[in-house]
Amino acid sequence: MLITVEGGDGAGKTTLVRALAQHWNAAGVPLQTTLEPGGTAIGRGLRNLVLHTDAELSLWAETFLFLADRSADVAEIIRPALHRGQLVLCDRYADSTLAYQGHGRGLDLDLLQRLNHAATGGLQPDLTILLDIPPEQGVARGRADGGDRIADAALDFHRRVNHGFRAIAAAEPHRVVLLNAAQPPDAVFHAALAAAEPRLRRARLLPME
Ligand code: TYD
């Protein structure tokens, strides 16, 4: 089972992924966590390049770096873990490319869908937890964390990204659960558990109650 956590900059994804991983490890769920960009060795190099280069990067060059990272993550980490029967918890995945490079940067969404399909071999999340936060709030938090080429983009860009994530959630309500990430971290964590655990039980990754 593949669960992805998505959301704008500063929404608290990393804190949530850490809390969920700790909780499910303690419950004995076989678990693999990963993140994009940067889950693999090659991905860490790509992450540094795409987020921190001072050189000019075209929009498609930026996109292909994220897709190269995703392709490596799926091939090296996600698929092998799924074959071992593990739950995979991924901090960002294909929806980030649709929201940031599609809705945010304005690249063609259908083409990005096809490129995501090529990069992932068509592997879709069983559940996506979308952390929704007003862009003003998220961007301030993201910049306090150090910032990068994308976090530092204009507020208008982050508004389009936020709108993009919401559009994805509205189009796929069975896959995507939208959570209010302006709540305290503990409330976000419990809402995420409530969304995920019935599915983990059905997949027999957790005992039935
Ligand atoms: P991340 O490490 O999750 O940063 P944060 O914790 O600040 O949200 O992601 C790094 C940045 O990369 C983030 O600004 C979103 C961006 N990104 C894309 O633009 N497209 C993508 O496909 C992915 C995976 C990330």
PDB file of C-alpha atoms in Angstrom, residues 2 44 56 112 170:
ATOM      1  CA  LEU A   2       1.321   3.421  -0.996  1.00  0.00           C
ATOM      2  CA  ARG A  44      19.889  13.640  -3.307  1.00  0.00           C
ATOM      3  CA  GLU A  56      19.420  29.272 -15.092  1.00  0.00           C
ATOM      4  CA  LEU A 112       2.637  16.294 -17.100  1.00  0.00           C
ATOM      5  CA  ALA A 170     -11.855  17.735  -5.660  1.00  0.00           C
TER       6      ALA A 170
END
